[in-house]
Amino acid sequence: MLKKSVINNLRNIVGEGNTILESDSLKAHSLDDVMPKAVVFPSSVEEVSEIMKLATKHSLSVIPTGGGTKSFLGNKPPSADIILSTKNLNQVLEHASSDLVATTQSGISIEDLQSELGKENQFLAIDPPHIQHGASLGGIIASNDSGPLRFRYGTFRELLIGLKVVQADGSIFKGGAKVVKNVAGYDLPKLFVGSLGTLGIIVEATFRLYAVPEYSQTYLANFSSIDDCHNALMMLTSSDLAITSLELINPTLALALSENNSIKYKADNYLLAVRIRNVEQAVKDQISKAKQICSNNNGSGTVLSDEVELGFWDDVINFPWALSNTQRTVSKASVLVSDIPKLLMSLDALSSKNGITPYVSVRAGSGICIISFSAEDSNTIASINSLRSFAAALGGHLVVQEAPISVKSEIDVWGDLGSGRSIMKKIKSNFDPDNILNPGRYI
């Protein structure tokens, strides 16, 4: 329970209608079963600043949130005095369409933002999961989440050119500019990408945009062997094709995706999805070349267009939450592209040993593997530990993005961060010396 003086101050800052204090309502905002003492919805940067000054004065922990779609990410918080929602910070502040640049508040949903940008036939080149469920711009920056478009456009780190952040003491930091080329000094805004709200509360962002491509098609190739599939993948990545997304999908997930989208699929085959977006003739010419490369490696398949193509990629992005039940564990393993077959073979072995059925989609250009499965806690923990050790032996890493609380209490979801952990702790202590921002969930 917060002190009465703190409650009164919070109400004075954001208004009584933007403050939740009742237990029944607070439960709905719990993080890993930790119920906050208050939830506030500031409507301006100045209100965020005043809340942080109050939190620092009384040593209250603050957990920032946007759309709430990434609330499962990170270790279980030891406490949650205040949840600060950026939902009311949801405005497009400037859209310089001629410069392909926009500035918005951080609480705007990606869906609303893309709709606004679409009026000028432009878009923000990210496709993380949960967009239909309200994923916000600030949440995507703080988690550095991404999707298959990463192959062509990179992550938000490559798109971000400016940022405004309220720091733990309430001071306001502003970095970058409203032009793409601004290289003087350290690029501090990118420090906040993937910081999970531990360094400050992101309130505004400026980012580059792209024109919406005229036409799109996806070639979906079946391969009976992982070696043939991987050979085709390597040839595609070294070709001169302007590929938008390139995804390698294991047989379990391939079967589910094909059934859900009524796509022809050969049982027990791996799928390679090659998406190209450009002007129509360029797309058709390059899809033809991709088809030839796959054929040279014993692959055959079909071309997806229009609604079927959109439905397929939406399923690829959101499959962990569509196919697994509430006991699901979602992990992100990162290995070299050349080691992708070894990791998939390791998963097959774990499937037999621990009785799990993993669904796997691999961002084939970066070696990032999104893995989802449901199992008893003991089998889940054993599988995570084995897979994490195997990835580490390959020079890679594994992060558990989501898991039942009973599993998260037995593991460190981030794994061994090596020498980087001490560096991150020093940065954290400089930005948040009292450790009130998202304590315990990351660094």
PDB file of N, CA, C and O in Angstrom, residues 64-70 73 84-87 89-91 104-111 113 124 126 128 134-145 156 160 162-165 189 192-198 200-207 438:
ATOM      1  N   PRO A  64       7.524   0.677 -16.546  1.00  0.00           N
ATOM      2  CA  PRO A  64       6.837   1.292 -17.689  1.00  0.00           C
ATOM      3  C   PRO A  64       6.188   0.234 -18.575  1.00  0.00           C
ATOM      4  O   PRO A  64       6.707  -0.881 -18.719  1.00  0.00           O
ATOM      5  N   THR A  65       5.061   0.573 -19.161  1.00  0.00           N
ATOM      6  CA  THR A  65       4.382  -0.343 -20.080  1.00  0.00           C
ATOM      7  C   THR A  65       3.666   0.462 -21.149  1.00  0.00           C
ATOM      8  O   THR A  65       3.311   1.626 -20.934  1.00  0.00           O
ATOM      9  N   GLY A  66       3.480  -0.164 -22.300  1.00  0.00           N
ATOM     10  CA  GLY A  66       2.762   0.489 -23.400  1.00  0.00           C
ATOM     11  C   GLY A  66       1.469  -0.250 -23.686  1.00  0.00           C
ATOM     12  O   GLY A  66       0.483  -0.140 -22.969  1.00  0.00           O
ATOM     13  N   GLY A  67       1.498  -1.098 -24.714  1.00  0.00           N
ATOM     14  CA  GLY A  67       0.318  -1.896 -25.027  1.00  0.00           C
ATOM     15  C   GLY A  67       0.157  -3.111 -24.138  1.00  0.00           C
ATOM     16  O   GLY A  67      -0.857  -3.802 -24.193  1.00  0.00           O
ATOM     17  N   GLY A  68       1.182  -3.405 -23.340  1.00  0.00           N
ATOM     18  CA  GLY A  68       1.112  -4.550 -22.425  1.00  0.00           C
ATOM     19  C   GLY A  68       1.329  -5.895 -23.104  1.00  0.00           C
ATOM     20  O   GLY A  68       1.146  -6.940 -22.480  1.00  0.00           O
ATOM     21  N   THR A  69       1.756  -5.889 -24.365  1.00  0.00           N
ATOM     22  CA  THR A  69       1.922  -7.161 -25.081  1.00  0.00           C
ATOM     23  C   THR A  69       3.273  -7.819 -24.816  1.00  0.00           C
ATOM     24  O   THR A  69       3.502  -8.942 -25.257  1.00  0.00           O
ATOM     25  N   LYS A  70       4.183  -7.138 -24.116  1.00  0.00           N
ATOM     26  CA  LYS A  70       5.493  -7.712 -23.794  1.00  0.00           C
ATOM     27  C   LYS A  70       5.664  -7.879 -22.285  1.00  0.00           C
ATOM     28  O   LYS A  70       6.790  -7.998 -21.794  1.00  0.00           O
ATOM     29  N   LEU A  73       7.977 -10.556 -20.768  1.00  0.00           N
ATOM     30  CA  LEU A  73       9.410 -10.558 -21.042  1.00  0.00           C
ATOM     31  C   LEU A  73      10.204 -10.157 -19.800  1.00  0.00           C
ATOM     32  O   LEU A  73       9.900  -9.170 -19.143  1.00  0.00           O
ATOM     33  N   LEU A  84       3.579   2.466 -14.889  1.00  0.00           N
ATOM     34  CA  LEU A  84       3.362   3.707 -15.633  1.00  0.00           C
ATOM     35  C   LEU A  84       3.041   3.350 -17.076  1.00  0.00           C
ATOM     36  O   LEU A  84       3.894   2.857 -17.808  1.00  0.00           O
ATOM     37  N   SER A  85       1.793   3.566 -17.456  1.00  0.00           N
ATOM     38  CA  SER A  85       1.359   3.242 -18.814  1.00  0.00           C
ATOM     39  C   SER A  85       1.479   4.456 -19.721  1.00  0.00           C
ATOM     40  O   SER A  85       1.081   5.565 -19.347  1.00  0.00           O
ATOM     41  N   THR A  86       1.991   4.241 -20.925  1.00  0.00           N
ATOM     42  CA  THR A  86       2.127   5.340 -21.896  1.00  0.00           C
ATOM     43  C   THR A  86       0.957   5.362 -22.883  1.00  0.00           C
ATOM     44  O   THR A  86       1.024   6.022 -23.916  1.00  0.00           O
ATOM     45  N   LYS A  87      -0.128   4.672 -22.556  1.00  0.00           N
ATOM     46  CA  LYS A  87      -1.249   4.571 -23.506  1.00  0.00           C
ATOM     47  C   LYS A  87      -1.815   5.923 -23.934  1.00  0.00           C
ATOM     48  O   LYS A  87      -2.299   6.076 -25.052  1.00  0.00           O
ATOM     49  N   LEU A  89      -0.112   8.611 -24.302  1.00  0.00           N
ATOM     50  CA  LEU A  89       0.876   9.318 -25.135  1.00  0.00           C
ATOM     51  C   LEU A  89       0.845   8.671 -26.512  1.00  0.00           C
ATOM     52  O   LEU A  89       1.713   7.883 -26.882  1.00  0.00           O
ATOM     53  N   ASN A  90      -0.161   9.008 -27.296  1.00  0.00           N
ATOM     54  CA  ASN A  90      -0.446   8.231 -28.504  1.00  0.00           C
ATOM     55  C   ASN A  90      -0.617   9.082 -29.759  1.00  0.00           C
ATOM     56  O   ASN A  90      -1.354   8.711 -30.672  1.00  0.00           O
ATOM     57  N   GLN A  91       0.101  10.209 -29.814  1.00  0.00           N
ATOM     58  CA  GLN A  91      -0.082  11.124 -30.943  1.00  0.00           C
ATOM     59  C   GLN A  91       1.064  11.060 -31.953  1.00  0.00           C
ATOM     60  O   GLN A  91       2.218  10.835 -31.569  1.00  0.00           O
ATOM     61  N   THR A 104       6.678  10.546 -33.255  1.00  0.00           N
ATOM     62  CA  THR A 104       5.431  10.224 -32.552  1.00  0.00           C
ATOM     63  C   THR A 104       5.697  10.077 -31.055  1.00  0.00           C
ATOM     64  O   THR A 104       6.836   9.919 -30.619  1.00  0.00           O
ATOM     65  N   GLN A 105       4.615  10.088 -30.284  1.00  0.00           N
ATOM     66  CA  GLN A 105       4.718   9.710 -28.887  1.00  0.00           C
ATOM     67  C   GLN A 105       4.837   8.188 -28.810  1.00  0.00           C
ATOM     68  O   GLN A 105       4.465   7.461 -29.728  1.00  0.00           O
ATOM     69  N   SER A 106       5.333   7.716 -27.680  1.00  0.00           N
ATOM     70  CA  SER A 106       5.712   6.301 -27.605  1.00  0.00           C
ATOM     71  C   SER A 106       4.544   5.344 -27.384  1.00  0.00           C
ATOM     72  O   SER A 106       4.649   4.158 -27.661  1.00  0.00           O
ATOM     73  N   GLY A 107       3.399   5.868 -26.903  1.00  0.00           N
ATOM     74  CA  GLY A 107       2.296   4.966 -26.599  1.00  0.00           C
ATOM     75  C   GLY A 107       1.411   4.637 -27.782  1.00  0.00           C
ATOM     76  O   GLY A 107       0.488   3.822 -27.661  1.00  0.00           O
ATOM     77  N   ILE A 108       1.675   5.228 -28.933  1.00  0.00           N
ATOM     78  CA  ILE A 108       0.839   4.960 -30.102  1.00  0.00           C
ATOM     79  C   ILE A 108       0.994   3.495 -30.512  1.00  0.00           C
ATOM     80  O   ILE A 108       2.089   2.930 -30.468  1.00  0.00           O
ATOM     81  N   SER A 109      -0.110   2.862 -30.870  1.00  0.00           N
ATOM     82  CA  SER A 109      -0.020   1.465 -31.294  1.00  0.00           C
ATOM     83  C   SER A 109       0.564   1.404 -32.705  1.00  0.00           C
ATOM     84  O   SER A 109       0.371   2.322 -33.515  1.00  0.00           O
ATOM     85  N   ILE A 110       1.278   0.323 -32.980  1.00  0.00           N
ATOM     86  CA  ILE A 110       1.869   0.161 -34.314  1.00  0.00           C
ATOM     87  C   ILE A 110       0.771   0.117 -35.374  1.00  0.00           C
ATOM     88  O   ILE A 110       0.925   0.657 -36.475  1.00  0.00           O
ATOM     89  N   GLU A 111      -0.351  -0.486 -35.028  1.00  0.00           N
ATOM     90  CA  GLU A 111      -1.462  -0.599 -35.987  1.00  0.00           C
ATOM     91  C   GLU A 111      -1.987   0.790 -36.360  1.00  0.00           C
ATOM     92  O   GLU A 111      -2.206   1.091 -37.540  1.00  0.00           O
ATOM     93  N   LEU A 113      -0.362   3.632 -36.031  1.00  0.00           N
ATOM     94  CA  LEU A 113       0.707   4.361 -36.702  1.00  0.00           C
ATOM     95  C   LEU A 113       0.778   3.988 -38.177  1.00  0.00           C
ATOM     96  O   LEU A 113       0.857   4.866 -39.049  1.00  0.00           O
ATOM     97  N   LEU A 124       6.297   2.110 -41.479  1.00  0.00           N
ATOM     98  CA  LEU A 124       7.429   1.816 -40.605  1.00  0.00           C
ATOM     99  C   LEU A 124       7.787   0.356 -40.824  1.00  0.00           C
ATOM    100  O   LEU A 124       6.949  -0.537 -40.624  1.00  0.00           O
ATOM    101  N   ILE A 126       8.754  -2.490 -39.709  1.00  0.00           N
ATOM    102  CA  ILE A 126       8.883  -3.519 -38.671  1.00  0.00           C
ATOM    103  C   ILE A 126       7.604  -4.348 -38.656  1.00  0.00           C
ATOM    104  O   ILE A 126       6.519  -3.854 -38.971  1.00  0.00           O
ATOM    105  N   PRO A 128       6.779  -6.930 -35.839  1.00  0.00           N
ATOM    106  CA  PRO A 128       6.875  -7.805 -34.661  1.00  0.00           C
ATOM    107  C   PRO A 128       5.525  -8.465 -34.377  1.00  0.00           C
ATOM    108  O   PRO A 128       4.503  -8.073 -34.953  1.00  0.00           O
ATOM    109  N   GLY A 134      -2.361  -4.573 -29.994  1.00  0.00           N
ATOM    110  CA  GLY A 134      -2.061  -3.260 -29.423  1.00  0.00           C
ATOM    111  C   GLY A 134      -0.603  -2.988 -29.124  1.00  0.00           C
ATOM    112  O   GLY A 134      -0.303  -2.061 -28.356  1.00  0.00           O
ATOM    113  N   ALA A 135       0.325  -3.759 -29.693  1.00  0.00           N
ATOM    114  CA  ALA A 135       1.750  -3.494 -29.457  1.00  0.00           C
ATOM    115  C   ALA A 135       2.058  -2.031 -29.760  1.00  0.00           C
ATOM    116  O   ALA A 135       1.662  -1.502 -30.796  1.00  0.00           O
ATOM    117  N   SER A 136       2.768  -1.366 -28.836  1.00  0.00           N
ATOM    118  CA  SER A 136       3.028   0.066 -28.985  1.00  0.00           C
ATOM    119  C   SER A 136       4.437   0.319 -29.510  1.00  0.00           C
ATOM    120  O   SER A 136       5.329  -0.529 -29.401  1.00  0.00           O
ATOM    121  N   LEU A 137       4.620   1.508 -30.030  1.00  0.00           N
ATOM    122  CA  LEU A 137       5.925   1.887 -30.561  1.00  0.00           C
ATOM    123  C   LEU A 137       6.996   1.824 -29.469  1.00  0.00           C
ATOM    124  O   LEU A 137       8.069   1.260 -29.666  1.00  0.00           O
ATOM    125  N   GLY A 138       6.702   2.399 -28.290  1.00  0.00           N
ATOM    126  CA  GLY A 138       7.685   2.412 -27.209  1.00  0.00           C
ATOM    127  C   GLY A 138       8.036   1.009 -26.742  1.00  0.00           C
ATOM    128  O   GLY A 138       9.194   0.712 -26.428  1.00  0.00           O
ATOM    129  N   GLY A 139       7.032   0.129 -26.694  1.00  0.00           N
ATOM    130  CA  GLY A 139       7.280  -1.252 -26.281  1.00  0.00           C
ATOM    131  C   GLY A 139       8.189  -1.981 -27.252  1.00  0.00           C
ATOM    132  O   GLY A 139       9.051  -2.774 -26.843  1.00  0.00           O
ATOM    133  N   ILE A 140       7.992  -1.714 -28.548  1.00  0.00           N
ATOM    134  CA  ILE A 140       8.840  -2.357 -29.560  1.00  0.00           C
ATOM    135  C   ILE A 140      10.274  -1.852 -29.450  1.00  0.00           C
ATOM    136  O   ILE A 140      11.232  -2.623 -29.564  1.00  0.00           O
ATOM    137  N   ILE A 141      10.440  -0.547 -29.205  1.00  0.00           N
ATOM    138  CA  ILE A 141      11.797  -0.007 -29.042  1.00  0.00           C
ATOM    139  C   ILE A 141      12.451  -0.598 -27.788  1.00  0.00           C
ATOM    140  O   ILE A 141      13.599  -1.051 -27.827  1.00  0.00           O
ATOM    141  N   ALA A 142      11.711  -0.601 -26.673  1.00  0.00           N
ATOM    142  CA  ALA A 142      12.285  -1.073 -25.407  1.00  0.00           C
ATOM    143  C   ALA A 142      12.638  -2.558 -25.441  1.00  0.00           C
ATOM    144  O   ALA A 142      13.587  -2.993 -24.790  1.00  0.00           O
ATOM    145  N   SER A 143      11.886  -3.342 -26.209  1.00  0.00           N
ATOM    146  CA  SER A 143      12.162  -4.784 -26.284  1.00  0.00           C
ATOM    147  C   SER A 143      12.993  -5.142 -27.512  1.00  0.00           C
ATOM    148  O   SER A 143      13.463  -6.273 -27.631  1.00  0.00           O
ATOM    149  N   ASN A 144      13.156  -4.188 -28.443  1.00  0.00           N
ATOM    150  CA  ASN A 144      13.857  -4.424 -29.717  1.00  0.00           C
ATOM    151  C   ASN A 144      13.301  -5.654 -30.419  1.00  0.00           C
ATOM    152  O   ASN A 144      14.053  -6.462 -30.977  1.00  0.00           O
ATOM    153  N   ASP A 145      11.997  -5.798 -30.364  1.00  0.00           N
ATOM    154  CA  ASP A 145      11.369  -6.942 -31.033  1.00  0.00           C
ATOM    155  C   ASP A 145      11.329  -6.697 -32.539  1.00  0.00           C
ATOM    156  O   ASP A 145      11.342  -5.555 -33.002  1.00  0.00           O
ATOM    157  N   PHE A 156      14.631  -2.071 -35.126  1.00  0.00           N
ATOM    158  CA  PHE A 156      14.351  -0.666 -34.842  1.00  0.00           C
ATOM    159  C   PHE A 156      15.637   0.118 -34.626  1.00  0.00           C
ATOM    160  O   PHE A 156      15.686   1.332 -34.801  1.00  0.00           O
ATOM    161  N   LEU A 160      15.743   3.972 -35.985  1.00  0.00           N
ATOM    162  CA  LEU A 160      15.632   5.067 -35.022  1.00  0.00           C
ATOM    163  C   LEU A 160      16.665   6.159 -35.302  1.00  0.00           C
ATOM    164  O   LEU A 160      17.845   5.875 -35.474  1.00  0.00           O
ATOM    165  N   GLY A 162      16.056   9.479 -33.557  1.00  0.00           N
ATOM    166  CA  GLY A 162      15.953  10.418 -32.444  1.00  0.00           C
ATOM    167  C   GLY A 162      15.056   9.871 -31.355  1.00  0.00           C
ATOM    168  O   GLY A 162      14.188   9.020 -31.611  1.00  0.00           O
ATOM    169  N   LEU A 163      15.281  10.339 -30.097  1.00  0.00           N
ATOM    170  CA  LEU A 163      14.526   9.777 -28.977  1.00  0.00           C
ATOM    171  C   LEU A 163      14.416  10.811 -27.860  1.00  0.00           C
ATOM    172  O   LEU A 163      15.346  11.594 -27.632  1.00  0.00           O
ATOM    173  N   LYS A 164      13.273  10.845 -27.186  1.00  0.00           N
ATOM    174  CA  LYS A 164      13.105  11.633 -25.958  1.00  0.00           C
ATOM    175  C   LYS A 164      12.761  10.660 -24.837  1.00  0.00           C
ATOM    176  O   LYS A 164      11.858   9.825 -24.972  1.00  0.00           O
ATOM    177  N   VAL A 165      13.482  10.776 -23.724  1.00  0.00           N
ATOM    178  CA  VAL A 165      13.352   9.830 -22.608  1.00  0.00           C
ATOM    179  C   VAL A 165      13.269  10.596 -21.296  1.00  0.00           C
ATOM    180  O   VAL A 165      14.008  11.565 -21.092  1.00  0.00           O
ATOM    181  N   PRO A 189      20.572   7.526 -28.421  1.00  0.00           N
ATOM    182  CA  PRO A 189      19.228   6.936 -28.528  1.00  0.00           C
ATOM    183  C   PRO A 189      19.245   5.426 -28.717  1.00  0.00           C
ATOM    184  O   PRO A 189      18.389   4.714 -28.179  1.00  0.00           O
ATOM    185  N   PHE A 192      18.996   2.915 -25.784  1.00  0.00           N
ATOM    186  CA  PHE A 192      17.717   2.587 -25.156  1.00  0.00           C
ATOM    187  C   PHE A 192      16.963   1.484 -25.910  1.00  0.00           C
ATOM    188  O   PHE A 192      15.974   0.972 -25.410  1.00  0.00           O
ATOM    189  N   VAL A 193      17.410   1.155 -27.115  1.00  0.00           N
ATOM    190  CA  VAL A 193      16.750   0.084 -27.883  1.00  0.00           C
ATOM    191  C   VAL A 193      17.087  -1.259 -27.232  1.00  0.00           C
ATOM    192  O   VAL A 193      18.250  -1.656 -27.165  1.00  0.00           O
ATOM    193  N   GLY A 194      16.077  -1.953 -26.745  1.00  0.00           N
ATOM    194  CA  GLY A 194      16.293  -3.231 -26.077  1.00  0.00           C
ATOM    195  C   GLY A 194      16.649  -3.106 -24.608  1.00  0.00           C
ATOM    196  O   GLY A 194      17.016  -4.104 -23.988  1.00  0.00           O
ATOM    197  N   SER A 195      16.520  -1.909 -24.025  1.00  0.00           N
ATOM    198  CA  SER A 195      16.887  -1.715 -22.614  1.00  0.00           C
ATOM    199  C   SER A 195      15.757  -2.117 -21.673  1.00  0.00           C
ATOM    200  O   SER A 195      15.925  -2.087 -20.454  1.00  0.00           O
ATOM    201  N   LEU A 196      14.613  -2.461 -22.194  1.00  0.00           N
ATOM    202  CA  LEU A 196      13.462  -2.943 -21.423  1.00  0.00           C
ATOM    203  C   LEU A 196      13.035  -1.949 -20.331  1.00  0.00           C
ATOM    204  O   LEU A 196      12.627  -2.365 -19.244  1.00  0.00           O
ATOM    205  N   GLY A 197      13.142  -0.685 -20.625  1.00  0.00           N
ATOM    206  CA  GLY A 197      12.686   0.324 -19.668  1.00  0.00           C
ATOM    207  C   GLY A 197      13.528   0.417 -18.418  1.00  0.00           C
ATOM    208  O   GLY A 197      13.077   0.986 -17.421  1.00  0.00           O
ATOM    209  N   THR A 198      14.743  -0.090 -18.428  1.00  0.00           N
ATOM    210  CA  THR A 198      15.594  -0.054 -17.242  1.00  0.00           C
ATOM    211  C   THR A 198      16.455   1.195 -17.170  1.00  0.00           C
ATOM    212  O   THR A 198      17.056   1.475 -16.126  1.00  0.00           O
ATOM    213  N   GLY A 200      15.332   4.351 -18.647  1.00  0.00           N
ATOM    214  CA  GLY A 200      14.492   5.537 -18.722  1.00  0.00           C
ATOM    215  C   GLY A 200      13.178   5.186 -19.395  1.00  0.00           C
ATOM    216  O   GLY A 200      13.020   4.093 -19.949  1.00  0.00           O
ATOM    217  N   ILE A 201      12.239   6.122 -19.334  1.00  0.00           N
ATOM    218  CA  ILE A 201      10.928   5.887 -19.942  1.00  0.00           C
ATOM    219  C   ILE A 201      10.866   6.603 -21.278  1.00  0.00           C
ATOM    220  O   ILE A 201      10.932   7.846 -21.349  1.00  0.00           O
ATOM    221  N   ILE A 202      10.774   5.830 -22.340  1.00  0.00           N
ATOM    222  CA  ILE A 202      10.735   6.380 -23.696  1.00  0.00           C
ATOM    223  C   ILE A 202       9.389   7.083 -23.898  1.00  0.00           C
ATOM    224  O   ILE A 202       8.328   6.471 -23.698  1.00  0.00           O
ATOM    225  N   VAL A 203       9.423   8.359 -24.268  1.00  0.00           N
ATOM    226  CA  VAL A 203       8.164   9.105 -24.429  1.00  0.00           C
ATOM    227  C   VAL A 203       7.947   9.597 -25.860  1.00  0.00           C
ATOM    228  O   VAL A 203       6.808   9.838 -26.263  1.00  0.00           O
ATOM    229  N   GLU A 204       9.020   9.772 -26.626  1.00  0.00           N
ATOM    230  CA  GLU A 204       8.874  10.176 -28.029  1.00  0.00           C
ATOM    231  C   GLU A 204       9.989   9.529 -28.846  1.00  0.00           C
ATOM    232  O   GLU A 204      11.074   9.260 -28.328  1.00  0.00           O
ATOM    233  N   ALA A 205       9.716   9.312 -30.121  1.00  0.00           N
ATOM    234  CA  ALA A 205      10.737   8.738 -31.009  1.00  0.00           C
ATOM    235  C   ALA A 205      10.602   9.332 -32.404  1.00  0.00           C
ATOM    236  O   ALA A 205       9.497   9.641 -32.859  1.00  0.00           O
ATOM    237  N   THR A 206      11.744   9.477 -33.058  1.00  0.00           N
ATOM    238  CA  THR A 206      11.791   9.898 -34.458  1.00  0.00           C
ATOM    239  C   THR A 206      12.466   8.788 -35.255  1.00  0.00           C
ATOM    240  O   THR A 206      13.489   8.251 -34.833  1.00  0.00           O
ATOM    241  N   PHE A 207      11.897   8.434 -36.408  1.00  0.00           N
ATOM    242  CA  PHE A 207      12.387   7.256 -37.134  1.00  0.00           C
ATOM    243  C   PHE A 207      12.190   7.434 -38.632  1.00  0.00           C
ATOM    244  O   PHE A 207      11.365   8.236 -39.083  1.00  0.00           O
ATOM    245  N   ASN A 438      12.134  -0.691 -13.477  1.00  0.00           N
ATOM    246  CA  ASN A 438      12.032  -2.105 -13.843  1.00  0.00           C
ATOM    247  C   ASN A 438      13.058  -2.966 -13.106  1.00  0.00           C
ATOM    248  O   ASN A 438      13.732  -3.811 -13.717  1.00  0.00           O
TER     249      ASN A 438
END
